[in-house]
Amino acid sequence: MLSKSARIWLRLAMVAGLGVIYVPLLVVLIGSFNSSTTFSWPPSGLTGHWWSVTLHNTGVRSALWTSVKAGLAATAVALLLGTMLAFAVQRYRFFGRGTVSLLVVLPIALPGIVTGIALNNAFRTVLDPLGIKLGLFTVIVGHATFCIVVVFNNTQARLRRLGASMEEASADLGADTFQTFRYVTFPLMRSALLAGGLLAFALSFDEIIVTTFTAGAGVETLPIWIFNNLFRPGQAPVVNVVAAALIVLSIVPIYLAQRLSGDDAKLI
């Protein structure tokens, strides 16, 4: 049992830690309603004008659509490859199984700038001779490298909890591999895949470092748009609004993924 003073100090440390994370986000949200055209604090006044301006900004809308396309495509690739890898590693025993698992998880542990430089060099070496330049396709591939990790971890964790007994029972009753997957495995995996997909999309939507090295000319995602317009005259209010919107948009898939994972844990 912890002493009363230890519990108090732990609570204070928790509050301080949460404050370091969330107070700056709150400042950004309040700043998006600042009537000033600069990053001034405290706000000189409150207005919703900049939200209307941002909504009609063609650059923001184009960057948003690019981020959505990249996020959806990277998530689709991650769901396909991450799920297949998780089944291979969890359901089968083969030489190099541990190495494969490490190589799949490694990209999310590496610094983004290292991954970005490596991908940039690989694309220029392999794709340039084929006439494929840096663009949306390379951004999707770059994002998929770390989105796969999220789907892989979610799927593997669910497979560990499920075991293979239900699939074996289905096979004993005469179902083939595809019938077992359709009627037994997939329904039990569905929410884990959805949670992994939501997290993967959130990661892709907010990514900037890898995107910088893989986007090439003419491709601008929303985080890249924010970075490019951060210090341009008169753009501070619009940047604040976009950043505030990104905070809200990032919370939604993460919250849904957490709820789905939590509900599944109660059912199994």
PDB file of N, CA and C in Angstrom, residues 87-156:
ATOM      1  N   PHE A  87      -1.487 -13.113 -39.234  1.00  0.00           N
ATOM      2  CA  PHE A  87      -1.913 -14.509 -39.314  1.00  0.00           C
ATOM      3  C   PHE A  87      -0.721 -15.434 -39.534  1.00  0.00           C
ATOM      4  N   ALA A  88       0.206 -15.007 -40.408  1.00  0.00           N
ATOM      5  CA  ALA A  88       1.371 -15.846 -40.695  1.00  0.00           C
ATOM      6  C   ALA A  88       2.228 -16.043 -39.449  1.00  0.00           C
ATOM      7  N   VAL A  89       2.458 -14.953 -38.724  1.00  0.00           N
ATOM      8  CA  VAL A  89       3.336 -15.019 -37.547  1.00  0.00           C
ATOM      9  C   VAL A  89       2.664 -15.741 -36.387  1.00  0.00           C
ATOM     10  N   GLN A  90       1.352 -15.536 -36.215  1.00  0.00           N
ATOM     11  CA  GLN A  90       0.665 -16.078 -35.049  1.00  0.00           C
ATOM     12  C   GLN A  90       0.161 -17.508 -35.243  1.00  0.00           C
ATOM     13  N   ARG A  91      -0.197 -17.848 -36.462  1.00  0.00           N
ATOM     14  CA  ARG A  91      -0.812 -19.158 -36.692  1.00  0.00           C
ATOM     15  C   ARG A  91       0.169 -20.228 -37.195  1.00  0.00           C
ATOM     16  N   TYR A  92       1.355 -19.820 -37.654  1.00  0.00           N
ATOM     17  CA  TYR A  92       2.283 -20.787 -38.232  1.00  0.00           C
ATOM     18  C   TYR A  92       3.660 -20.681 -37.577  1.00  0.00           C
ATOM     19  N   ARG A  93       4.378 -21.774 -37.592  1.00  0.00           N
ATOM     20  CA  ARG A  93       5.739 -21.815 -37.080  1.00  0.00           C
ATOM     21  C   ARG A  93       6.689 -22.051 -38.251  1.00  0.00           C
ATOM     22  N   PHE A  94       7.658 -21.156 -38.439  1.00  0.00           N
ATOM     23  CA  PHE A  94       8.604 -21.285 -39.542  1.00  0.00           C
ATOM     24  C   PHE A  94       9.920 -20.622 -39.158  1.00  0.00           C
ATOM     25  N   PHE A  95      10.963 -20.960 -39.888  1.00  0.00           N
ATOM     26  CA  PHE A  95      12.286 -20.407 -39.621  1.00  0.00           C
ATOM     27  C   PHE A  95      12.289 -18.899 -39.885  1.00  0.00           C
ATOM     28  N   GLY A  96      12.819 -18.133 -38.931  1.00  0.00           N
ATOM     29  CA  GLY A  96      12.879 -16.684 -39.080  1.00  0.00           C
ATOM     30  C   GLY A  96      11.614 -15.962 -38.660  1.00  0.00           C
ATOM     31  N   ARG A  97      10.708 -16.676 -37.977  1.00  0.00           N
ATOM     32  CA  ARG A  97       9.425 -16.075 -37.549  1.00  0.00           C
ATOM     33  C   ARG A  97       9.644 -14.862 -36.658  1.00  0.00           C
ATOM     34  N   GLY A  98      10.563 -14.973 -35.688  1.00  0.00           N
ATOM     35  CA  GLY A  98      10.842 -13.855 -34.796  1.00  0.00           C
ATOM     36  C   GLY A  98      11.453 -12.676 -35.532  1.00  0.00           C
ATOM     37  N   THR A  99      12.291 -12.953 -36.517  1.00  0.00           N
ATOM     38  CA  THR A  99      12.917 -11.890 -37.305  1.00  0.00           C
ATOM     39  C   THR A  99      11.880 -11.141 -38.132  1.00  0.00           C
ATOM     40  N   VAL A 100      10.965 -11.890 -38.729  1.00  0.00           N
ATOM     41  CA  VAL A 100       9.889 -11.262 -39.513  1.00  0.00           C
ATOM     42  C   VAL A 100       9.061 -10.338 -38.627  1.00  0.00           C
ATOM     43  N   SER A 101       8.713 -10.802 -37.427  1.00  0.00           N
ATOM     44  CA  SER A 101       7.928  -9.996 -36.497  1.00  0.00           C
ATOM     45  C   SER A 101       8.672  -8.705 -36.133  1.00  0.00           C
ATOM     46  N   LEU A 102       9.978  -8.813 -35.902  1.00  0.00           N
ATOM     47  CA  LEU A 102      10.788  -7.636 -35.576  1.00  0.00           C
ATOM     48  C   LEU A 102      10.843  -6.660 -36.737  1.00  0.00           C
ATOM     49  N   LEU A 103      11.034  -7.170 -37.953  1.00  0.00           N
ATOM     50  CA  LEU A 103      11.137  -6.311 -39.130  1.00  0.00           C
ATOM     51  C   LEU A 103       9.828  -5.577 -39.412  1.00  0.00           C
ATOM     52  N   VAL A 104       8.694  -6.224 -39.109  1.00  0.00           N
ATOM     53  CA  VAL A 104       7.391  -5.582 -39.322  1.00  0.00           C
ATOM     54  C   VAL A 104       7.204  -4.415 -38.357  1.00  0.00           C
ATOM     55  N   VAL A 105       7.611  -4.601 -37.101  1.00  0.00           N
ATOM     56  CA  VAL A 105       7.389  -3.583 -36.061  1.00  0.00           C
ATOM     57  C   VAL A 105       8.437  -2.470 -36.109  1.00  0.00           C
ATOM     58  N   LEU A 106       9.608  -2.755 -36.660  1.00  0.00           N
ATOM     59  CA  LEU A 106      10.739  -1.819 -36.625  1.00  0.00           C
ATOM     60  C   LEU A 106      10.447  -0.431 -37.191  1.00  0.00           C
ATOM     61  N   PRO A 107       9.719  -0.286 -38.327  1.00  0.00           N
ATOM     62  CA  PRO A 107       9.526   1.059 -38.899  1.00  0.00           C
ATOM     63  C   PRO A 107       8.923   2.078 -37.953  1.00  0.00           C
ATOM     64  N   ILE A 108       8.035   1.654 -37.049  1.00  0.00           N
ATOM     65  CA  ILE A 108       7.407   2.627 -36.157  1.00  0.00           C
ATOM     66  C   ILE A 108       8.342   3.036 -35.024  1.00  0.00           C
ATOM     67  N   ALA A 109       9.400   2.231 -34.790  1.00  0.00           N
ATOM     68  CA  ALA A 109      10.367   2.549 -33.742  1.00  0.00           C
ATOM     69  C   ALA A 109      11.492   3.437 -34.269  1.00  0.00           C
ATOM     70  N   LEU A 110      11.715   3.430 -35.581  1.00  0.00           N
ATOM     71  CA  LEU A 110      12.783   4.235 -36.162  1.00  0.00           C
ATOM     72  C   LEU A 110      12.380   5.709 -36.184  1.00  0.00           C
ATOM     73  N   PRO A 111      13.349   6.629 -36.054  1.00  0.00           N
ATOM     74  CA  PRO A 111      13.031   8.055 -36.218  1.00  0.00           C
ATOM     75  C   PRO A 111      12.447   8.318 -37.597  1.00  0.00           C
ATOM     76  N   GLY A 112      11.439   9.169 -37.649  1.00  0.00           N
ATOM     77  CA  GLY A 112      10.772   9.453 -38.919  1.00  0.00           C
ATOM     78  C   GLY A 112      11.709   9.950 -39.998  1.00  0.00           C
ATOM     79  N   ILE A 113      12.694  10.750 -39.595  1.00  0.00           N
ATOM     80  CA  ILE A 113      13.615  11.313 -40.585  1.00  0.00           C
ATOM     81  C   ILE A 113      14.476  10.224 -41.214  1.00  0.00           C
ATOM     82  N   VAL A 114      14.821   9.193 -40.435  1.00  0.00           N
ATOM     83  CA  VAL A 114      15.602   8.066 -40.966  1.00  0.00           C
ATOM     84  C   VAL A 114      14.762   7.300 -41.986  1.00  0.00           C
ATOM     85  N   THR A 115      13.512   7.020 -41.625  1.00  0.00           N
ATOM     86  CA  THR A 115      12.609   6.324 -42.546  1.00  0.00           C
ATOM     87  C   THR A 115      12.391   7.140 -43.810  1.00  0.00           C
ATOM     88  N   GLY A 116      12.207   8.449 -43.640  1.00  0.00           N
ATOM     89  CA  GLY A 116      11.972   9.324 -44.785  1.00  0.00           C
ATOM     90  C   GLY A 116      13.142   9.348 -45.745  1.00  0.00           C
ATOM     91  N   ILE A 117      14.352   9.503 -45.222  1.00  0.00           N
ATOM     92  CA  ILE A 117      15.553   9.534 -46.067  1.00  0.00           C
ATOM     93  C   ILE A 117      15.741   8.192 -46.778  1.00  0.00           C
ATOM     94  N   ALA A 118      15.540   7.090 -46.041  1.00  0.00           N
ATOM     95  CA  ALA A 118      15.697   5.759 -46.633  1.00  0.00           C
ATOM     96  C   ALA A 118      14.696   5.545 -47.770  1.00  0.00           C
ATOM     97  N   LEU A 119      13.440   5.931 -47.546  1.00  0.00           N
ATOM     98  CA  LEU A 119      12.429   5.765 -48.581  1.00  0.00           C
ATOM     99  C   LEU A 119      12.712   6.654 -49.783  1.00  0.00           C
ATOM    100  N   ASN A 120      13.145   7.889 -49.523  1.00  0.00           N
ATOM    101  CA  ASN A 120      13.463   8.813 -50.613  1.00  0.00           C
ATOM    102  C   ASN A 120      14.562   8.243 -51.498  1.00  0.00           C
ATOM    103  N   ASN A 121      15.618   7.719 -50.878  1.00  0.00           N
ATOM    104  CA  ASN A 121      16.715   7.121 -51.647  1.00  0.00           C
ATOM    105  C   ASN A 121      16.250   5.886 -52.420  1.00  0.00           C
ATOM    106  N   ALA A 122      15.415   5.066 -51.767  1.00  0.00           N
ATOM    107  CA  ALA A 122      14.920   3.848 -52.424  1.00  0.00           C
ATOM    108  C   ALA A 122      14.043   4.190 -53.621  1.00  0.00           C
ATOM    109  N   PHE A 123      13.147   5.171 -53.446  1.00  0.00           N
ATOM    110  CA  PHE A 123      12.262   5.556 -54.549  1.00  0.00           C
ATOM    111  C   PHE A 123      13.050   6.122 -55.723  1.00  0.00           C
ATOM    112  N   ARG A 124      14.034   6.971 -55.430  1.00  0.00           N
ATOM    113  CA  ARG A 124      14.834   7.569 -56.508  1.00  0.00           C
ATOM    114  C   ARG A 124      15.688   6.527 -57.217  1.00  0.00           C
ATOM    115  N   THR A 125      16.122   5.521 -56.491  1.00  0.00           N
ATOM    116  CA  THR A 125      16.970   4.483 -57.078  1.00  0.00           C
ATOM    117  C   THR A 125      16.165   3.477 -57.887  1.00  0.00           C
ATOM    118  N   VAL A 126      15.008   3.071 -57.341  1.00  0.00           N
ATOM    119  CA  VAL A 126      14.221   1.989 -57.949  1.00  0.00           C
ATOM    120  C   VAL A 126      13.142   2.509 -58.905  1.00  0.00           C
ATOM    121  N   LEU A 127      12.409   3.553 -58.482  1.00  0.00           N
ATOM    122  CA  LEU A 127      11.256   3.998 -59.266  1.00  0.00           C
ATOM    123  C   LEU A 127      11.593   5.001 -60.355  1.00  0.00           C
ATOM    124  N   ASP A 128      12.588   5.852 -60.119  1.00  0.00           N
ATOM    125  CA  ASP A 128      12.954   6.859 -61.128  1.00  0.00           C
ATOM    126  C   ASP A 128      13.291   6.238 -62.485  1.00  0.00           C
ATOM    127  N   PRO A 129      14.095   5.171 -62.522  1.00  0.00           N
ATOM    128  CA  PRO A 129      14.381   4.553 -63.829  1.00  0.00           C
ATOM    129  C   PRO A 129      13.146   4.010 -64.532  1.00  0.00           C
ATOM    130  N   LEU A 130      12.085   3.725 -63.752  1.00  0.00           N
ATOM    131  CA  LEU A 130      10.843   3.211 -64.333  1.00  0.00           C
ATOM    132  C   LEU A 130       9.895   4.337 -64.738  1.00  0.00           C
ATOM    133  N   GLY A 131      10.327   5.585 -64.502  1.00  0.00           N
ATOM    134  CA  GLY A 131       9.501   6.741 -64.857  1.00  0.00           C
ATOM    135  C   GLY A 131       8.477   7.124 -63.806  1.00  0.00           C
ATOM    136  N   ILE A 132       8.584   6.548 -62.626  1.00  0.00           N
ATOM    137  CA  ILE A 132       7.657   6.870 -61.533  1.00  0.00           C
ATOM    138  C   ILE A 132       8.320   7.871 -60.600  1.00  0.00           C
ATOM    139  N   LYS A 133       7.789   9.087 -60.556  1.00  0.00           N
ATOM    140  CA  LYS A 133       8.368  10.148 -59.749  1.00  0.00           C
ATOM    141  C   LYS A 133       7.713  10.191 -58.365  1.00  0.00           C
ATOM    142  N   LEU A 134       8.340  10.958 -57.473  1.00  0.00           N
ATOM    143  CA  LEU A 134       7.753  11.160 -56.152  1.00  0.00           C
ATOM    144  C   LEU A 134       6.397  11.848 -56.287  1.00  0.00           C
ATOM    145  N   GLY A 135       5.400  11.342 -55.585  1.00  0.00           N
ATOM    146  CA  GLY A 135       4.052  11.901 -55.675  1.00  0.00           C
ATOM    147  C   GLY A 135       3.140  11.235 -54.667  1.00  0.00           C
ATOM    148  N   LEU A 136       1.857  11.211 -54.957  1.00  0.00           N
ATOM    149  CA  LEU A 136       0.881  10.639 -54.025  1.00  0.00           C
ATOM    150  C   LEU A 136       1.139   9.149 -53.804  1.00  0.00           C
ATOM    151  N   PHE A 137       1.524   8.440 -54.852  1.00  0.00           N
ATOM    152  CA  PHE A 137       1.791   7.010 -54.725  1.00  0.00           C
ATOM    153  C   PHE A 137       2.903   6.739 -53.719  1.00  0.00           C
ATOM    154  N   THR A 138       3.992   7.485 -53.806  1.00  0.00           N
ATOM    155  CA  THR A 138       5.113   7.270 -52.883  1.00  0.00           C
ATOM    156  C   THR A 138       4.745   7.686 -51.457  1.00  0.00           C
ATOM    157  N   VAL A 139       3.884   8.689 -51.326  1.00  0.00           N
ATOM    158  CA  VAL A 139       3.398   9.076 -49.995  1.00  0.00           C
ATOM    159  C   VAL A 139       2.608   7.926 -49.375  1.00  0.00           C
ATOM    160  N   ILE A 140       1.750   7.304 -50.170  1.00  0.00           N
ATOM    161  CA  ILE A 140       0.940   6.183 -49.676  1.00  0.00           C
ATOM    162  C   ILE A 140       1.834   5.029 -49.237  1.00  0.00           C
ATOM    163  N   VAL A 141       2.835   4.710 -50.050  1.00  0.00           N
ATOM    164  CA  VAL A 141       3.767   3.632 -49.688  1.00  0.00           C
ATOM    165  C   VAL A 141       4.504   3.982 -48.402  1.00  0.00           C
ATOM    166  N   GLY A 142       4.971   5.238 -48.295  1.00  0.00           N
ATOM    167  CA  GLY A 142       5.681   5.671 -47.091  1.00  0.00           C
ATOM    168  C   GLY A 142       4.821   5.582 -45.847  1.00  0.00           C
ATOM    169  N   HIS A 143       3.570   6.003 -45.942  1.00  0.00           N
ATOM    170  CA  HIS A 143       2.659   5.941 -44.796  1.00  0.00           C
ATOM    171  C   HIS A 143       2.319   4.497 -44.435  1.00  0.00           C
ATOM    172  N   ALA A 144       2.185   3.660 -45.452  1.00  0.00           N
ATOM    173  CA  ALA A 144       1.826   2.258 -45.202  1.00  0.00           C
ATOM    174  C   ALA A 144       2.894   1.534 -44.394  1.00  0.00           C
ATOM    175  N   THR A 145       4.160   1.968 -44.504  1.00  0.00           N
ATOM    176  CA  THR A 145       5.242   1.269 -43.785  1.00  0.00           C
ATOM    177  C   THR A 145       5.029   1.279 -42.281  1.00  0.00           C
ATOM    178  N   PHE A 146       4.482   2.389 -41.732  1.00  0.00           N
ATOM    179  CA  PHE A 146       4.246   2.420 -40.287  1.00  0.00           C
ATOM    180  C   PHE A 146       2.787   2.132 -39.932  1.00  0.00           C
ATOM    181  N   CYS A 147       1.863   2.310 -40.877  1.00  0.00           N
ATOM    182  CA  CYS A 147       0.468   1.956 -40.609  1.00  0.00           C
ATOM    183  C   CYS A 147       0.305   0.449 -40.472  1.00  0.00           C
ATOM    184  N   ILE A 148       1.112  -0.317 -41.205  1.00  0.00           N
ATOM    185  CA  ILE A 148       1.061  -1.772 -41.119  1.00  0.00           C
ATOM    186  C   ILE A 148       1.313  -2.235 -39.688  1.00  0.00           C
ATOM    187  N   VAL A 149       2.200  -1.538 -38.989  1.00  0.00           N
ATOM    188  CA  VAL A 149       2.565  -1.933 -37.626  1.00  0.00           C
ATOM    189  C   VAL A 149       1.345  -1.907 -36.710  1.00  0.00           C
ATOM    190  N   VAL A 150       0.522  -0.872 -36.830  1.00  0.00           N
ATOM    191  CA  VAL A 150      -0.651  -0.725 -35.972  1.00  0.00           C
ATOM    192  C   VAL A 150      -1.631  -1.863 -36.214  1.00  0.00           C
ATOM    193  N   VAL A 151      -1.906  -2.140 -37.487  1.00  0.00           N
ATOM    194  CA  VAL A 151      -2.838  -3.219 -37.828  1.00  0.00           C
ATOM    195  C   VAL A 151      -2.258  -4.567 -37.396  1.00  0.00           C
ATOM    196  N   PHE A 152      -0.978  -4.770 -37.635  1.00  0.00           N
ATOM    197  CA  PHE A 152      -0.302  -6.014 -37.262  1.00  0.00           C
ATOM    198  C   PHE A 152      -0.408  -6.264 -35.757  1.00  0.00           C
ATOM    199  N   ASN A 153      -0.112  -5.253 -34.946  1.00  0.00           N
ATOM    200  CA  ASN A 153      -0.168  -5.411 -33.488  1.00  0.00           C
ATOM    201  C   ASN A 153      -1.585  -5.695 -33.006  1.00  0.00           C
ATOM    202  N   ASN A 154      -2.566  -4.972 -33.539  1.00  0.00           N
ATOM    203  CA  ASN A 154      -3.957  -5.185 -33.138  1.00  0.00           C
ATOM    204  C   ASN A 154      -4.434  -6.595 -33.502  1.00  0.00           C
ATOM    205  N   THR A 155      -4.133  -6.998 -34.734  1.00  0.00           N
ATOM    206  CA  THR A 155      -4.584  -8.304 -35.207  1.00  0.00           C
ATOM    207  C   THR A 155      -3.890  -9.431 -34.454  1.00  0.00           C
ATOM    208  N   GLN A 156      -2.592  -9.301 -34.237  1.00  0.00           N
ATOM    209  CA  GLN A 156      -1.854 -10.346 -33.528  1.00  0.00           C
ATOM    210  C   GLN A 156      -2.336 -10.486 -32.085  1.00  0.00           C
TER     211      GLN A 156
END
